[in-house]
PDB file of C-alpha atoms in Angstrom:
ATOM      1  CA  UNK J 424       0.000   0.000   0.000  1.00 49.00           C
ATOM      2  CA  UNK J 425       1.140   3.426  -0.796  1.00 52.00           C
ATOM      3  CA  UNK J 426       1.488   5.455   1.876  1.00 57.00           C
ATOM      4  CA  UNK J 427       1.170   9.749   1.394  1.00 52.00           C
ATOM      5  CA  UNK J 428       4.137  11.630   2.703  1.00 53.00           C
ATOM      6  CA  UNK J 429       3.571  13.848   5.275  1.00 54.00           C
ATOM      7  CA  UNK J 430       3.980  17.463   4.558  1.00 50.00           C
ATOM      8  CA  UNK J 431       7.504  18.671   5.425  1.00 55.00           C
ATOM      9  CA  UNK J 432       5.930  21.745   7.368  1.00 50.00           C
ATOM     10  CA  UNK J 433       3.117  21.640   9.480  1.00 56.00           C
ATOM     11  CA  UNK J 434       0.318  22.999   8.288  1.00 76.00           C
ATOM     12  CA  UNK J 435      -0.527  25.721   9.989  1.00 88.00           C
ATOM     13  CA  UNK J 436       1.611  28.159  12.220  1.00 93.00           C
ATOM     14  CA  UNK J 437       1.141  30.829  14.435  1.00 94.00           C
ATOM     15  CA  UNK J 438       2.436  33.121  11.542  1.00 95.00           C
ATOM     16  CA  UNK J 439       0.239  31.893   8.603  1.00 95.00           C
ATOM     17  CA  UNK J 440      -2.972  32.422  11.205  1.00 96.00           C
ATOM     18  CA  UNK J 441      -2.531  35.941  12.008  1.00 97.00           C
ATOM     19  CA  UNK J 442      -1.486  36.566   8.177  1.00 97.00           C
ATOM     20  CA  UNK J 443      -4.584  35.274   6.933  1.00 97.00           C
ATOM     21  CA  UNK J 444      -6.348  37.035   9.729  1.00 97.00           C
ATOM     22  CA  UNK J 445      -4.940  40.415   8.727  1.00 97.00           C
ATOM     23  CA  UNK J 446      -5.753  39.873   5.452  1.00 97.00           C
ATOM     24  CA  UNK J 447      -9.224  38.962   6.043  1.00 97.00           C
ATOM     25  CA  UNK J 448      -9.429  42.204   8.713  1.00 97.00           C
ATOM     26  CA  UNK J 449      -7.966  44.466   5.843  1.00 96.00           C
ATOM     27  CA  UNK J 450     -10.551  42.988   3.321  1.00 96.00           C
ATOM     28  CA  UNK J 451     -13.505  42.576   4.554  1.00 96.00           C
ATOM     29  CA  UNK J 452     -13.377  44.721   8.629  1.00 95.00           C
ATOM     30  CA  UNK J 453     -13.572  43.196  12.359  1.00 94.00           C
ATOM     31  CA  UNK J 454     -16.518  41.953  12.024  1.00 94.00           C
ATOM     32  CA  UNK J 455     -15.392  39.158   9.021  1.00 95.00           C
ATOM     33  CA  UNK J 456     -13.264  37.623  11.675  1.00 94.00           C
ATOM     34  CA  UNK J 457     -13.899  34.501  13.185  1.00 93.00           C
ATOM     35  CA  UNK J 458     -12.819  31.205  13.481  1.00 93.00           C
ATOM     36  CA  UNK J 459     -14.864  29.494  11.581  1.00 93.00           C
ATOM     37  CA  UNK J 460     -14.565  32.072   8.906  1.00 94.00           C
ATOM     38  CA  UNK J 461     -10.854  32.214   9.302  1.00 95.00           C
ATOM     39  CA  UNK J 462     -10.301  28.604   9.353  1.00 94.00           C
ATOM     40  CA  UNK J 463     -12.136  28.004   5.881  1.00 93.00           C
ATOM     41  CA  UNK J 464     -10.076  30.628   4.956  1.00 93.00           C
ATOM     42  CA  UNK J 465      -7.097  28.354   5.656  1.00 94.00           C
ATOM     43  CA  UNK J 466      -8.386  25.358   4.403  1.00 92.00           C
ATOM     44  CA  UNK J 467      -8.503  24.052   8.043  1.00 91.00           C
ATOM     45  CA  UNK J 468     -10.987  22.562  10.509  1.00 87.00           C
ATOM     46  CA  UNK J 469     -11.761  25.265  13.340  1.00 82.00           C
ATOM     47  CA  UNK J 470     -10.678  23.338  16.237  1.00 85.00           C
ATOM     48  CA  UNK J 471      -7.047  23.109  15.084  1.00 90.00           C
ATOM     49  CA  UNK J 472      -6.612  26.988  15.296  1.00 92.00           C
ATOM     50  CA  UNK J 473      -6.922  26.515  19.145  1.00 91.00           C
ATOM     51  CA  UNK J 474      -3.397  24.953  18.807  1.00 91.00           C
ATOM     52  CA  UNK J 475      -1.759  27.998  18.201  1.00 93.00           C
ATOM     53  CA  UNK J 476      -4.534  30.434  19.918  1.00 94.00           C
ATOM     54  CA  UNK J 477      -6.227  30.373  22.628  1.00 93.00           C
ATOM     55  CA  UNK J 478      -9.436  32.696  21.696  1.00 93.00           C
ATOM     56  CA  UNK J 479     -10.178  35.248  18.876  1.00 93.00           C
ATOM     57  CA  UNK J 480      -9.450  37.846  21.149  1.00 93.00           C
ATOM     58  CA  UNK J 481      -5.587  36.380  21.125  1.00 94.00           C
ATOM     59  CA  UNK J 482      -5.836  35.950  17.298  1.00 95.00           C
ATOM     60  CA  UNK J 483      -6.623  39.897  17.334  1.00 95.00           C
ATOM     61  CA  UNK J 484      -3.729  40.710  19.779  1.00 94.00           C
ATOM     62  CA  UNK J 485      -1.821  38.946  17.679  1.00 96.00           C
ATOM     63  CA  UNK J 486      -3.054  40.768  14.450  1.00 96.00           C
ATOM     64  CA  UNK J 487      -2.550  44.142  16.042  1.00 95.00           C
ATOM     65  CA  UNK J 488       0.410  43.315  17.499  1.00 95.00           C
ATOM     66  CA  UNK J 489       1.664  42.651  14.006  1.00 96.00           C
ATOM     67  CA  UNK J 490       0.300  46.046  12.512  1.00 97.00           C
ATOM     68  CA  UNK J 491       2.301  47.848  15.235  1.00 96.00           C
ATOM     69  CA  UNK J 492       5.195  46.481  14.354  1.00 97.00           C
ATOM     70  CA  UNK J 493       5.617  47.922  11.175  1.00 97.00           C
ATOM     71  CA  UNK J 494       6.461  50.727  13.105  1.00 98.00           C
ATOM     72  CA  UNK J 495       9.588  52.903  12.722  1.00 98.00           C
ATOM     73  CA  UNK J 496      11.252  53.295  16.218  1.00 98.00           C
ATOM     74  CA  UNK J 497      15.094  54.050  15.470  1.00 98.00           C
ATOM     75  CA  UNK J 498      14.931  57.709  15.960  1.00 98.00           C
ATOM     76  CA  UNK J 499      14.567  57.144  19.489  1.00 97.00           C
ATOM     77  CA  UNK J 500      17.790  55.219  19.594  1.00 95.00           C
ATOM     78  CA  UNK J 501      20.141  57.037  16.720  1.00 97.00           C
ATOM     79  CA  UNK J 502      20.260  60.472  18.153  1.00 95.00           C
ATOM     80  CA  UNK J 503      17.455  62.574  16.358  1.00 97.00           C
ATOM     81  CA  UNK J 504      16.478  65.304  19.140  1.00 97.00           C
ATOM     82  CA  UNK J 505      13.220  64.945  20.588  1.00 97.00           C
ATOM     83  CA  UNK J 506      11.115  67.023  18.338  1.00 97.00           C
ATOM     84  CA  UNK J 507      12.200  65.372  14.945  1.00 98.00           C
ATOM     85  CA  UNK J 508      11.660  61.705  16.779  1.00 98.00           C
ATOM     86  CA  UNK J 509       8.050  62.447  17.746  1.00 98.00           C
ATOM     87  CA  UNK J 510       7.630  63.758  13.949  1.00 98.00           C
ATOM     88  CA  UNK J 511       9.165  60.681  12.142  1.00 98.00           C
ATOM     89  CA  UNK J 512       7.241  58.132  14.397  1.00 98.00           C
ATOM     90  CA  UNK J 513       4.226  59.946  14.248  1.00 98.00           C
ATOM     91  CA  UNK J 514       4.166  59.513  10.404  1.00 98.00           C
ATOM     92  CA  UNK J 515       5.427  56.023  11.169  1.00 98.00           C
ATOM     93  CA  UNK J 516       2.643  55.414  13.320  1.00 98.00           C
ATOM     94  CA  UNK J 517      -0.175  56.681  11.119  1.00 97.00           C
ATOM     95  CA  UNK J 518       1.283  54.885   7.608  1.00 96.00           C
ATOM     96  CA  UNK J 519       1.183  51.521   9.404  1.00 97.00           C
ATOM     97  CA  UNK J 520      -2.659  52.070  10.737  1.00 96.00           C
ATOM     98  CA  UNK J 521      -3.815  53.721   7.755  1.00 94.00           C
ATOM     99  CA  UNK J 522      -2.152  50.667   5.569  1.00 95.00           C
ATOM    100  CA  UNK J 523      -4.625  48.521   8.037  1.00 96.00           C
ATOM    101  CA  UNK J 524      -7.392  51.066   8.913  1.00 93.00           C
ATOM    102  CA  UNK J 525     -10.218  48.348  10.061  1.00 94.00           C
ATOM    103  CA  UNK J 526      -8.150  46.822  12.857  1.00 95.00           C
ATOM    104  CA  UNK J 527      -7.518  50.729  14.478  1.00 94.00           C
ATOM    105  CA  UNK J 528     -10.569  50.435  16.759  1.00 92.00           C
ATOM    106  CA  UNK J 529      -8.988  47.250  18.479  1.00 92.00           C
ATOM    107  CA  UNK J 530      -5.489  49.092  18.862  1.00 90.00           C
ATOM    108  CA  UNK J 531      -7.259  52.301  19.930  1.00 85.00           C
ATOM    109  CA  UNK J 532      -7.222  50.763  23.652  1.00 83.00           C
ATOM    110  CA  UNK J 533      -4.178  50.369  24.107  1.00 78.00           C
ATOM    111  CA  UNK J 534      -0.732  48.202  23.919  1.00 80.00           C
ATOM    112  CA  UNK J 535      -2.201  45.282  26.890  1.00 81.00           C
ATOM    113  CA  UNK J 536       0.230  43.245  27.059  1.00 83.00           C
ATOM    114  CA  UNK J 537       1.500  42.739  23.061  1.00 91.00           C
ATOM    115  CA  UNK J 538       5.180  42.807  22.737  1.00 95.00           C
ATOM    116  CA  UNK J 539       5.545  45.026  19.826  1.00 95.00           C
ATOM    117  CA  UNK J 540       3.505  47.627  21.364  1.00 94.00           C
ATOM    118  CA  UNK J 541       4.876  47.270  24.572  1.00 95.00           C
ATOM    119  CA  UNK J 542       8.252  48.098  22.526  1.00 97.00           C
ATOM    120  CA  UNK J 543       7.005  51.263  21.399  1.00 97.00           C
ATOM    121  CA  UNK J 544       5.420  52.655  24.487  1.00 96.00           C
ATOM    122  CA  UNK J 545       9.347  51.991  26.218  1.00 97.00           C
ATOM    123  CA  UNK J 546      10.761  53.777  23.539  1.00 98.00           C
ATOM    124  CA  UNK J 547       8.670  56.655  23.215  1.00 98.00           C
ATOM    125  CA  UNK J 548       8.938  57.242  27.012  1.00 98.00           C
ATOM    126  CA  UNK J 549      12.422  56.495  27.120  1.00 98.00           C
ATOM    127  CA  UNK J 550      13.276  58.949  23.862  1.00 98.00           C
ATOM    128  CA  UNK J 551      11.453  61.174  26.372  1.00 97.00           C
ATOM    129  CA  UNK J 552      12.907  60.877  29.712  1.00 97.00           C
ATOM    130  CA  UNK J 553      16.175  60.576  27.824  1.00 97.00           C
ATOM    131  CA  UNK J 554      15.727  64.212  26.125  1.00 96.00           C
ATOM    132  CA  UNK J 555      15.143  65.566  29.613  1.00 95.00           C
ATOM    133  CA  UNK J 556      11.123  65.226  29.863  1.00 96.00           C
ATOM    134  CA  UNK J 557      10.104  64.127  33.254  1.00 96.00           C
ATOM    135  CA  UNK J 558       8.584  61.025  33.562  1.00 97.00           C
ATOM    136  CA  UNK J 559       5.113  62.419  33.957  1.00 96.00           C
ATOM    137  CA  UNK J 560       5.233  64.780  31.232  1.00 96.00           C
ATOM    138  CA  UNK J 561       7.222  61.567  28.874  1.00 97.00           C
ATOM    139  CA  UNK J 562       3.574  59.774  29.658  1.00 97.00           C
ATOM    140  CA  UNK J 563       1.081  62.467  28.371  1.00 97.00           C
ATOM    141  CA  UNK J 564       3.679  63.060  25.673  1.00 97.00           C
ATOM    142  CA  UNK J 565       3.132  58.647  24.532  1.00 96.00           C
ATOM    143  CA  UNK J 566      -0.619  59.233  25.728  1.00 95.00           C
ATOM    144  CA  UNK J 567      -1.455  62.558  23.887  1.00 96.00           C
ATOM    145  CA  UNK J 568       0.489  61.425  20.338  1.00 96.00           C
ATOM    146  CA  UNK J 569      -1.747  57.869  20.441  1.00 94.00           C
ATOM    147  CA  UNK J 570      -4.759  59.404  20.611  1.00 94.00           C
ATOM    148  CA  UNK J 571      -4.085  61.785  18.144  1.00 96.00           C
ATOM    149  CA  UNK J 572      -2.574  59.211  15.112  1.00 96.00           C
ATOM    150  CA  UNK J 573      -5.184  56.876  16.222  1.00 94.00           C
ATOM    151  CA  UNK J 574      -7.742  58.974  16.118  1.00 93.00           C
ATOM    152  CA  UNK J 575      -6.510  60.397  12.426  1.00 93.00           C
ATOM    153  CA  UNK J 576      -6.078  56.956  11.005  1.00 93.00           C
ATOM    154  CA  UNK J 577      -9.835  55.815  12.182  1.00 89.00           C
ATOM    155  CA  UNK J 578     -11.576  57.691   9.379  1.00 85.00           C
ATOM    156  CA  UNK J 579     -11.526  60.034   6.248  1.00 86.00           C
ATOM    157  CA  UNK J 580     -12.451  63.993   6.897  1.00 87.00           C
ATOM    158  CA  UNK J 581     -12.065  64.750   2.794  1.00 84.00           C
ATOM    159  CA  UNK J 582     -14.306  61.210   2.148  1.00 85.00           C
ATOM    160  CA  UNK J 583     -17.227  61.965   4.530  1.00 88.00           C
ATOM    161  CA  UNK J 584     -18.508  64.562   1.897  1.00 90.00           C
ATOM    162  CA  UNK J 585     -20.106  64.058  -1.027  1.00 91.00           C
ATOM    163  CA  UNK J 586     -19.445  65.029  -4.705  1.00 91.00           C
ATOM    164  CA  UNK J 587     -22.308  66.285  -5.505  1.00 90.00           C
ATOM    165  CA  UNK J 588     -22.284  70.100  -5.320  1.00 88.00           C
ATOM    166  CA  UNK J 589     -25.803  70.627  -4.815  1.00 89.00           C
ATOM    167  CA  UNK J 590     -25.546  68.514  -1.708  1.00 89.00           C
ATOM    168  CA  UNK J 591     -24.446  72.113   0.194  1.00 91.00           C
ATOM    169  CA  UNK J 592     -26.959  74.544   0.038  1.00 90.00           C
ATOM    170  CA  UNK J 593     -25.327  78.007   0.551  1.00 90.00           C
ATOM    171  CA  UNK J 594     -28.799  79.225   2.083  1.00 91.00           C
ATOM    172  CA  UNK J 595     -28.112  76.100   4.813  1.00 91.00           C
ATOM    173  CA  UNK J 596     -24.602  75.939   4.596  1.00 92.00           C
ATOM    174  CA  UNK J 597     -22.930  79.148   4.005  1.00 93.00           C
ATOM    175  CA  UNK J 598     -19.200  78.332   4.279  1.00 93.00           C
ATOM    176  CA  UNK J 599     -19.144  74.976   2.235  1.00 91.00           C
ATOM    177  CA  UNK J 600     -19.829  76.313  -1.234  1.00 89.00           C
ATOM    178  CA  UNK J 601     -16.652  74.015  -1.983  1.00 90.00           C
ATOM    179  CA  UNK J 602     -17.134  70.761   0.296  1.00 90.00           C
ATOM    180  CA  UNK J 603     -18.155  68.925  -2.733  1.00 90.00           C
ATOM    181  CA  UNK J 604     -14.698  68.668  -3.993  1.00 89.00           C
ATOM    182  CA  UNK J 605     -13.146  67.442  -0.392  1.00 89.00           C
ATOM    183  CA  UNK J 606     -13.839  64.242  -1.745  1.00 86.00           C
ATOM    184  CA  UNK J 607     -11.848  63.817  -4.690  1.00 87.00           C
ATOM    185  CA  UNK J 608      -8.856  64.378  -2.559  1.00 84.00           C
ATOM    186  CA  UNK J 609      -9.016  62.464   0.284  1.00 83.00           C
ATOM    187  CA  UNK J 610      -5.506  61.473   0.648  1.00 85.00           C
ATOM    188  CA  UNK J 611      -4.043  64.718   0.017  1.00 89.00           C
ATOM    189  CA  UNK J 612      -6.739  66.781   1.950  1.00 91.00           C
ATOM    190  CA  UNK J 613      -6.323  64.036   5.089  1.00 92.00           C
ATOM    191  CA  UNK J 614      -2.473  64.040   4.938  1.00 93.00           C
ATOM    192  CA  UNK J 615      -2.517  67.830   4.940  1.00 95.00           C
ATOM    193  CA  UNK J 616      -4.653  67.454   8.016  1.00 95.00           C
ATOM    194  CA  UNK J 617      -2.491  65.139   9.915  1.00 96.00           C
ATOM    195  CA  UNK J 618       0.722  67.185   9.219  1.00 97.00           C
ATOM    196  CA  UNK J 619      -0.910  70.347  10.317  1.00 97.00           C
ATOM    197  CA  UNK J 620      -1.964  68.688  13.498  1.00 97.00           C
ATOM    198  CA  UNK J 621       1.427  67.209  14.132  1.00 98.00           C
ATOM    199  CA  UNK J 622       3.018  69.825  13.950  1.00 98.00           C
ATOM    200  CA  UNK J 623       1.043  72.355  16.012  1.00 97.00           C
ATOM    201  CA  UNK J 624       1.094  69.261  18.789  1.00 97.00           C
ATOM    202  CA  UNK J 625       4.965  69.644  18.569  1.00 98.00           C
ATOM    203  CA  UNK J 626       5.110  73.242  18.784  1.00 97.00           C
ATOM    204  CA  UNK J 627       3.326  73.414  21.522  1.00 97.00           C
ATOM    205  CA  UNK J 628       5.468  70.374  23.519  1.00 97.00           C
ATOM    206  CA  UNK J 629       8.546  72.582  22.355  1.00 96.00           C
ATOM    207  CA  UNK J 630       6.934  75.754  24.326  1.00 94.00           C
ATOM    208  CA  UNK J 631       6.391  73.280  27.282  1.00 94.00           C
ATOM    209  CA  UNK J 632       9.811  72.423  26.998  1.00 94.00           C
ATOM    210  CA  UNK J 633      11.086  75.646  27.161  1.00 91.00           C
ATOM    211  CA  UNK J 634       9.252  76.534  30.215  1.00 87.00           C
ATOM    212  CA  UNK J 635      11.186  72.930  31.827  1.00 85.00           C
ATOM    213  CA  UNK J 636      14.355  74.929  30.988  1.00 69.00           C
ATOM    214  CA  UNK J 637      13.147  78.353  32.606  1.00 61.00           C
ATOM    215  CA  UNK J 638      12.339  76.558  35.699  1.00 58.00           C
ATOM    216  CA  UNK J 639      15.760  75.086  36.342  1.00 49.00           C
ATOM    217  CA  UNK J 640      17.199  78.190  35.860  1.00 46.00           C
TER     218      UNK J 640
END
């Protein structure tokens, strides 16, 4: 009797789950996720996910965890001053969640326990503390720059208006004689956004900072 030969890799791996699972997150949102869905997905029977993962919910950690570390974090380790750090990872930050916009609401509370983000939070408060911050301040700083690429990456401000220009009526809406053509830009219009409000966040830090500087002296 012929016998099949076994595969030479197993068939599934902690790394091919949480691939597929991104993939299926970016496709299709949060919601497309399960493990029955995922599984077929795979080409596997449910159960055998529960090898690798415990829940969905560590499937998701995993998935996020993932996202978060396509994150840049060398400028808090090669010498960039603080300022030019928190601007290079915060366009870090916000290209990896916009790449993956539908798994954003699941990072949006927080690192937990995930390694990768766990990695960033140390280095953002270390870059911090390290570039004379205290520790307080170093937290708000991590804190106040999450919830502001987070919060930018969750949605579209150019794509929530319409095209249509008689959608705006100037007797009802004075000031938005142009809205309708927000939405044939949304990438530029957004990315304008973000850099405007990054760097009026950092402007204001380097004020703060000034004032740390005054009070010493």
């Amino acid at each position: 009797m012929c016998r099949m030969a076994r595969p030479r890799k197993p068939l599934l791996s902690r790394d091919r789950i949480v691939t597929a699972a991104l993939a299926l997150v970016d496709a299709e949102g949060l919601a497309a996720l399960s493990t029955r869905r995922l599984a077929a997905e795979l080409g596997v029977s449910g159960p055998s996910l529960y090898n690798h993962f415990a829940t969905k919910e560590a499937i998701l950690d995993a998935v996020a965890d993932l996202v978060v570390g396509q994150v840049d974090l060398s400028m808090f380790s090669d010498g960039r001053d603080w300022r030019t750090a928190l601007l290079d990872w915060g366009r870090s930050y916000r290209g990896a969640l916009t790449a993956h916009p539908h798994i954003v609401p699941f990072l949006a509370v927080g690192p937990g326990l995930r390694p990768a983000g766990l990695r960033m939070a140390d280095a953002v408060f270390g870059g911090m503390v390290d570039a004379g911050w205290p520790p307080a301040q170093a937290t708000r700083i991590g804190a106040l720059m999450r919830f502001f690429v987070t919060g930018s990456a969750l949605g579209t401000f150019a794509g929530g208006f319409v095209a249509d220009a008689q959608a705006y009526d100037p007797a009802d809406y004075p000031h938005l004689g142009q809205a309708h053509l927000l939405s044939r830009h949304p990438e530029r219009v957004d990315n304008a956004a973000f850099e405007t409000g990054l760097r009026a966040l950092v402007d204001g830090l380097e004020l703060q900072y000034r004032g740390l500087g005054d009070a010493l002296g």
